[in-house]
Coordinates of C-alpha atoms and ligand atoms in Angstrom, one line a residue:
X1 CA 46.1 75.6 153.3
X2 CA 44.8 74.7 149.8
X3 CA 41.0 74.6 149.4
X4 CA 40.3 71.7 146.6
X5 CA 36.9 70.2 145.6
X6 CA 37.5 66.9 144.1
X7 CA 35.2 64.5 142.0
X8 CA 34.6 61.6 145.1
X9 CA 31.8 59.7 142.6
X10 CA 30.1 59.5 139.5
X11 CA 27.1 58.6 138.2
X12 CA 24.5 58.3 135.3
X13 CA 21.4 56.8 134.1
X14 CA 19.9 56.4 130.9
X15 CA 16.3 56.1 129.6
X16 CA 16.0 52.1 128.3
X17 CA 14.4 53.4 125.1
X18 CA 17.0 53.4 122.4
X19 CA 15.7 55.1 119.2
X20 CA 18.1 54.3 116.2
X21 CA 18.4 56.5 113.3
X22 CA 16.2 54.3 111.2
X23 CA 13.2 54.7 113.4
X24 CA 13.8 58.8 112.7
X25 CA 13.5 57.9 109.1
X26 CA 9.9 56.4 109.4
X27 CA 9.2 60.2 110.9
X28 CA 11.1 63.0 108.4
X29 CA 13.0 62.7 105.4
X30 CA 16.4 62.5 106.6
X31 CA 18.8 58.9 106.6
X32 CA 20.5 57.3 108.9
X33 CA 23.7 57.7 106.2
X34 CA 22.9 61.7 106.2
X35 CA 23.1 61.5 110.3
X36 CA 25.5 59.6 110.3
X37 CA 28.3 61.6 108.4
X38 CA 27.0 64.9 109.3
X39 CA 26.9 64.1 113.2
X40 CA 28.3 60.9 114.2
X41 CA 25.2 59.8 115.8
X42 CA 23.7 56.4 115.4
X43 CA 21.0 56.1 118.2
X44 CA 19.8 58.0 121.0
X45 CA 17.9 57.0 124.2
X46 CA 14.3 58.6 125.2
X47 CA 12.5 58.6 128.3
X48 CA 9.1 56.8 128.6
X49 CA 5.9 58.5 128.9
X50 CA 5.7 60.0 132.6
X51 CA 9.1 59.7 132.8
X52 CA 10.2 62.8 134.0
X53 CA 14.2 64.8 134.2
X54 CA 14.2 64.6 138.0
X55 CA 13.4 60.9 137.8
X56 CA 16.3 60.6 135.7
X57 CA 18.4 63.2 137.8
X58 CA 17.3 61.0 140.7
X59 CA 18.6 57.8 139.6
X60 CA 21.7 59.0 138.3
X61 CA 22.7 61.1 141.6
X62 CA 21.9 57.7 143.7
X63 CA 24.7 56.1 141.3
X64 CA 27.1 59.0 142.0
X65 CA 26.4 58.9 145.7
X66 CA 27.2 54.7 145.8
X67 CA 30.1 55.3 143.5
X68 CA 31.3 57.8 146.4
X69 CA 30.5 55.3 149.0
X70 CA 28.1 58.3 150.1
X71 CA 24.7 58.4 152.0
X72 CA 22.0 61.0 150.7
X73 CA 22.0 62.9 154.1
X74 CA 26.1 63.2 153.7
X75 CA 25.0 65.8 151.0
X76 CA 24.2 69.3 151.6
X77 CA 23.9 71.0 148.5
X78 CA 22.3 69.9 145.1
X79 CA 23.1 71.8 141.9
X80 CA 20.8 70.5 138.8
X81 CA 21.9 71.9 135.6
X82 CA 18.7 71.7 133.1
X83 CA 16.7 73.5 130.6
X84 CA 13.6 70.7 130.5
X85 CA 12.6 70.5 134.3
X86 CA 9.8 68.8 135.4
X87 CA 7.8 72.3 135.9
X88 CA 8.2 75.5 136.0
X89 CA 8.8 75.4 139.6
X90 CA 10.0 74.4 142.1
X91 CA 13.5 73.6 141.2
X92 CA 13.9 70.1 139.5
X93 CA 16.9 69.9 142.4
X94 CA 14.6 70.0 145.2
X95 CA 12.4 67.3 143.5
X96 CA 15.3 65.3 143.8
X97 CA 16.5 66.4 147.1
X98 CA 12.7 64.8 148.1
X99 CA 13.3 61.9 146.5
X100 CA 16.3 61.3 148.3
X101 CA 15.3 62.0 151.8
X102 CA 17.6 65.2 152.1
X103 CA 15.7 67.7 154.7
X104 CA 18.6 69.7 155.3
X105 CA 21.2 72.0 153.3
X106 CA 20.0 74.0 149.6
X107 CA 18.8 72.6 146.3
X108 CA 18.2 74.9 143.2
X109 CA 18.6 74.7 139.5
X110 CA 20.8 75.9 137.4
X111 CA 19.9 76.9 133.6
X112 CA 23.0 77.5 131.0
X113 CA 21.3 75.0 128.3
X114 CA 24.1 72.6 127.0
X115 CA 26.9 74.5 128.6
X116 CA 25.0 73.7 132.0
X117 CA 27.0 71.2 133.6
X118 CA 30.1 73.5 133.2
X119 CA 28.2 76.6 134.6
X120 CA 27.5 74.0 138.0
X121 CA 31.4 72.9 137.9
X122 CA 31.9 76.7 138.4
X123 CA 29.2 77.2 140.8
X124 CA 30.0 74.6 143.0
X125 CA 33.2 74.9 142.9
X126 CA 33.0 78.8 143.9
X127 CA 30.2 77.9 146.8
X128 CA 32.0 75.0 148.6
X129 CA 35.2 76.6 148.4
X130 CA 33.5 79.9 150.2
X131 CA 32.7 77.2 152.7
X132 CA 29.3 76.4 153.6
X133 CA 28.4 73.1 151.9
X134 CA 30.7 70.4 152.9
X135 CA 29.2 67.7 149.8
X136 CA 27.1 68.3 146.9
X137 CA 25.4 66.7 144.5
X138 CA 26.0 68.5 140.7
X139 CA 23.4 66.8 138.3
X140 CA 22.9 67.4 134.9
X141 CA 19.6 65.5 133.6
X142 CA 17.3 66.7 130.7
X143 CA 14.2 64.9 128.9
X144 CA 15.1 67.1 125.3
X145 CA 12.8 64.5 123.7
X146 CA 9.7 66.9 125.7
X147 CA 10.7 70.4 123.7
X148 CA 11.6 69.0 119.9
X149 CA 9.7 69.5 116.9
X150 CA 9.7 65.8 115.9
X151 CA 8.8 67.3 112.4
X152 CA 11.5 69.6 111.7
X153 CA 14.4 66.9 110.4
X154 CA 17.3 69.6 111.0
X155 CA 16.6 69.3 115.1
X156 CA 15.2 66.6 115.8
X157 CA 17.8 64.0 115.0
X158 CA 20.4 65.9 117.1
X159 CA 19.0 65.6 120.7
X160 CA 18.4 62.8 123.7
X161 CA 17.3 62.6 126.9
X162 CA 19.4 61.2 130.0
X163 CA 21.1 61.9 132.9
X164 CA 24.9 62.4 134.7
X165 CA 25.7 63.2 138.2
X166 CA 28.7 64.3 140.5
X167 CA 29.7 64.1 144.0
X168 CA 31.7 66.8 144.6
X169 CA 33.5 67.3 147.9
X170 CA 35.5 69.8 149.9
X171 CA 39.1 69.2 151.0
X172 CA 40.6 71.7 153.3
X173 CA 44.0 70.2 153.5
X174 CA 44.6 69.2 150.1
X175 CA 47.9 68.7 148.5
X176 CA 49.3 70.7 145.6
X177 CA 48.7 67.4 143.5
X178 CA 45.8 66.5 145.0
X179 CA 42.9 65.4 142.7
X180 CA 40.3 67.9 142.1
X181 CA 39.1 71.1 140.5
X182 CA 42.1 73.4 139.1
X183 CA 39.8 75.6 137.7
X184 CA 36.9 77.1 135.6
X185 CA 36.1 79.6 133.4
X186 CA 32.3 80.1 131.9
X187 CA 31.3 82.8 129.1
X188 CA 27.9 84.2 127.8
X189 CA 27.5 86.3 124.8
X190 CA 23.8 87.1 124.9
X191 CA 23.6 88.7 121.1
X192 CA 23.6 85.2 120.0
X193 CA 20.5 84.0 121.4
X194 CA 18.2 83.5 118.6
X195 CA 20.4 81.3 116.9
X196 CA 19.5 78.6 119.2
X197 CA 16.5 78.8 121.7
X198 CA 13.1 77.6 122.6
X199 CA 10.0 79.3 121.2
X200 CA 8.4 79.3 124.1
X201 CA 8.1 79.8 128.3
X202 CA 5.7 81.1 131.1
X203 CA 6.2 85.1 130.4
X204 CA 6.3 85.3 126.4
X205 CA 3.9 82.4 125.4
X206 CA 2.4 81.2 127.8
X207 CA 3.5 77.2 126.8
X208 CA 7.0 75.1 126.6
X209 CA 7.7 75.4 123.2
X210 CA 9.8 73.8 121.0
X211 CA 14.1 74.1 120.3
X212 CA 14.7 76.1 116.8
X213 CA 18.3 76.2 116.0
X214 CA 20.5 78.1 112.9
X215 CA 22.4 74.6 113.1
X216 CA 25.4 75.8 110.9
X217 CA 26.1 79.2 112.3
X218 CA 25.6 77.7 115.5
X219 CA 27.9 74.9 114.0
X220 CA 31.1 77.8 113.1
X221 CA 30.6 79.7 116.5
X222 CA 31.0 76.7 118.7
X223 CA 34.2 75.0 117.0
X224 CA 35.6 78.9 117.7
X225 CA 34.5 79.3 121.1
X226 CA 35.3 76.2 122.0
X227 CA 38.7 76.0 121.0
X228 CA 39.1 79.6 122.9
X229 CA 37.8 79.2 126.0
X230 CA 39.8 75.5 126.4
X231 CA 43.3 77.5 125.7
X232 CA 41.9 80.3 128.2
X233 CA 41.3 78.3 131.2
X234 CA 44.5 76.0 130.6
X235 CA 46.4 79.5 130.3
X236 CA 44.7 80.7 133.2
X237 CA 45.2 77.6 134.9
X238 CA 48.6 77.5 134.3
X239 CA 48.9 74.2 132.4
X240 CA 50.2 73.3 129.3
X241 CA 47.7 71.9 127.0
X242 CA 50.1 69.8 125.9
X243 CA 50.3 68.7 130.0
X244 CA 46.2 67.5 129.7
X245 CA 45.7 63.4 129.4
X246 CA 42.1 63.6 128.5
X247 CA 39.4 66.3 127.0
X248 CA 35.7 65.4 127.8
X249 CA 33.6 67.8 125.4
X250 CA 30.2 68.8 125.4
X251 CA 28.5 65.8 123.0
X252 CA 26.6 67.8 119.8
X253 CA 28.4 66.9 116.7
X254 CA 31.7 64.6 116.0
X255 CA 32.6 67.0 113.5
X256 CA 32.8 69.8 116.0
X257 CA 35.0 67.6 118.4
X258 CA 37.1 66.9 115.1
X259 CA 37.5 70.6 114.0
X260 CA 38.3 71.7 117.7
X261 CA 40.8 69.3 117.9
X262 CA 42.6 70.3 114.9
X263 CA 42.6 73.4 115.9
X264 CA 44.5 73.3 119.2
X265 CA 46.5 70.4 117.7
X266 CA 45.4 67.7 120.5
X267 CA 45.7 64.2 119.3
X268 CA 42.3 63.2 118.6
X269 CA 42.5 59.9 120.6
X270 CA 42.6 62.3 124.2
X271 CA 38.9 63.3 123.1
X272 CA 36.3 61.3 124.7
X273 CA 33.5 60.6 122.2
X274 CA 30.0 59.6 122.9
X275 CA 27.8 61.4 120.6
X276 CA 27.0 58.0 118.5
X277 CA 25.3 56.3 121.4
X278 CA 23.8 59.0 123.3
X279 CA 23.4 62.1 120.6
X280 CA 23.2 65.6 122.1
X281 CA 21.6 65.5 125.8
X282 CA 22.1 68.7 126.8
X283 CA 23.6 68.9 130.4
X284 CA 23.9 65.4 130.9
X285 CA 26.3 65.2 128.1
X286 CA 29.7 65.8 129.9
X287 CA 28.8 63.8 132.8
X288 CA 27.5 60.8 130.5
X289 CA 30.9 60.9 128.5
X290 CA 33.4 61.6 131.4
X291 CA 31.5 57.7 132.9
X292 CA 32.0 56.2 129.8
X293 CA 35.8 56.8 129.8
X294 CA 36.0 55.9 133.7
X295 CA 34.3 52.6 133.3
X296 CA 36.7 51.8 130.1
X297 CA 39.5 52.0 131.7
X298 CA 40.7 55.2 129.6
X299 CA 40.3 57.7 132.5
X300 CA 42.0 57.2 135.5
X301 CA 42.7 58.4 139.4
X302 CA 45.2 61.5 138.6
X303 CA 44.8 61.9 135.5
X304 CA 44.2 65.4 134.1
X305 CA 41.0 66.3 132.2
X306 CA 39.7 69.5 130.9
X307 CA 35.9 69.6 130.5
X308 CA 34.0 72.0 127.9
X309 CA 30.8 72.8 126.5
X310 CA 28.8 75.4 124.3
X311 CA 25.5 75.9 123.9
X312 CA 22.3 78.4 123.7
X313 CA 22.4 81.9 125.0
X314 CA 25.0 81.3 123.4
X315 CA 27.2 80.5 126.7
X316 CA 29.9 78.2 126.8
X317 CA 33.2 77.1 129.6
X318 CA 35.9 74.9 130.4
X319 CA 37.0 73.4 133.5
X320 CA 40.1 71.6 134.0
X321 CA 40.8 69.0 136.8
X322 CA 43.0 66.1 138.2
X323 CA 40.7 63.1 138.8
Ligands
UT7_1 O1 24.4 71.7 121.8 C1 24.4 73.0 121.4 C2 25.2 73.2 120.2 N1 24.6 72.6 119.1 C3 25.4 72.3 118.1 O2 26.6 72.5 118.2 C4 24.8 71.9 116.8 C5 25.7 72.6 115.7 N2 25.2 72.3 114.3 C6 25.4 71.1 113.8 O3 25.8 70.1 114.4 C7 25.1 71.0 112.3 O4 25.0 72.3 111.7 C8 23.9 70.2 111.9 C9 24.1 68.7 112.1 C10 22.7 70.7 112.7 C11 23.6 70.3 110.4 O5 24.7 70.0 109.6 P1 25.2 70.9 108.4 O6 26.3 70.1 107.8 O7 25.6 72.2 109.1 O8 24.0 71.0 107.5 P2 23.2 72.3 107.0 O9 22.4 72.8 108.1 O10 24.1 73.2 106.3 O11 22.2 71.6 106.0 C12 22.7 70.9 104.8 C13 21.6 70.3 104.1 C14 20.4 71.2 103.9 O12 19.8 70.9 102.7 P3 20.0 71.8 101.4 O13 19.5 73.2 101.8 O14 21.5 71.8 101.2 O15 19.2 71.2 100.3 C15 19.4 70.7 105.0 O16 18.1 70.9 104.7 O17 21.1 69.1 104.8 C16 19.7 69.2 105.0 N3 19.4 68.6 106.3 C17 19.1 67.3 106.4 N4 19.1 66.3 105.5 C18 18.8 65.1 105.9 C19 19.3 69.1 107.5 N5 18.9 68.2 108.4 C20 18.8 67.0 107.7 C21 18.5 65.7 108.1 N6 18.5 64.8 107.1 N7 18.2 65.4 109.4

């Protein structure tokens, strides 16, 4: 009997608030030609005020759950991926389990910073297959707009707030080509951590803080780490890289999807790009780009994609999958 969690619906939502590069001009002394070439972004969205990551988690799982054809109580386990949640506690997932009714099964959150949606593809993954959940809910939603210093130019250009969700379900008499999750692999390397963090939190400061990041030696270990961990979880995997129709990366910088690319000699058109509309939101970024290529047209049922991210701690994975 093979065990396979497949993707059954998708979802996102978006803050309505588009900020272009321009308006970032009125605010530091950066361009939008400078943002441009260095990151391939042209605009982000931003929540309103009072607008907060679980309402944004919330809308996006309710699109997942109708892409699915799903009801809220068919779900019994929600996974949110985020590093901006509403409060300290509770969990931003039960927030959202609330919201949508859900009195039954778990809900927690789940913090890996920008690698976090990966970290819950792994998670989930590893809890439905031990068989207790039947459906669950993965969400990755931040609000990064709440945590930047809107005066420091090298930050504050990069980020953007919004939301992606996944149903994820269980299959217990899948076929060998069935679509689903073929497998994940997810890394931490904890000496890197002041390179890119938050400087601040309840136990150290006492307040939220604000993101500080080395951007260029952040920039060098991502493009290596990246390209690493995609060949490790194809090798362990079993399939040819050359074998993978579509790569949906983790959204930070064009260059870095260019330079990965390169670098395991994909062709550059398999690389799902998003990071000019939506800049860097964090978690949400892999779910926002994977619905972008789903509603174009490019990603279809059976196809096989390979997922990656990186971000602070530093901790970055991969996870490849048939659709
Ligand atoms: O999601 C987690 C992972 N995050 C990332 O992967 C981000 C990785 N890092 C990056 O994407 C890039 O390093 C940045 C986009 C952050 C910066 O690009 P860079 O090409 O590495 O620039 P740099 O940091 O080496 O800075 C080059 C110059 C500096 O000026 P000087 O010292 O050469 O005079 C910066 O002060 O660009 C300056 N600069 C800016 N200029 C205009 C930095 N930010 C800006 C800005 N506008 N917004």
């Amino acid at each position: 009997m093979i065990v396979r969690n497949a993707i059954a619906g998708i979802g996102i939502y978006l803050p309505d608030r588009v900020m272009p590069n321009m308006e970032l001009a009125d605010m530091v002394d950066t361009s939008d030609v400078w943002i441009k070439e260095r990151t391939g972004i042209s605009q982000r969205h931003i929540a309103a005020e009072g607008q907060t990551t679980s309402d944004l988690g919330y809308r996006a799982a309710l699109a997942a759950l109708d892409d699915a054809g799903l009801e809220p109580s068919d779900i019994d386990l929600i996974v949110c991926a985020t590093s901006t949640p509403d409060l300290t506690f509770p969990a931003t997932a039960t927030i959202i389990q609330e919201r949508l009714g859900i009195h039954h099964g778990a809900a927690f959150d789940l913090q890996a910073v920008c690698s976090g949606f990966l970290y819950g593809v792994n998670v989930t993954d590893a809890l439905l297959k031990a068989g207790g959940p039947k459906r669950a809910l993965l969400i990755g939603a931040e609000t990064f707009s709440r945590i930047l210093d809107w005066e420091d130019r090298g930050t504050c250009v990069l980020f953007g707030d919004g939301a992606g969700a996944v149903v994820i379900e269980r299959s217990d008499d899948a076929e060998s080509d069935a679509p689903g999750i073929l497998h994940s692999y997810i890394r931490s390397d904890g000496r890197y951590r002041d390179m890119l963090y938050v400087d601040g939190g309840p136990s150290q400061t006492q307040t939220v803080g604000h993101l500080r990041m080395q951007g260029n030696a952040v920039f060098k270990h991502a493009v290596t780490e990246i390209a690493q961990v995609m060949r490790d979880c194809a090798e362990q995997a079993g399939v040819p890289i050359e074998d993978i129709d579509w790569f949906v990366p983790h959204q930070a910088n064009q260059r870095i999807l260019q330079a990965v690319a390169k670098k395991l000699k994909i062709d550059p058109d398999t690389v799902i790009s998003t990071v000019a509309m939506h800049a860097n939101t964090s978690s949400a970024s892999v779910p926002l780009a994977m619905h972008q290529a789903i509603q174009d047209g490019r990603i279809e049922r059976g196809d096989m994609v390979m997922l990656e991210a990186f971000g602070g701690g530093f901790t970055w994975g991969a996870a490849l999958l048939r659709y």
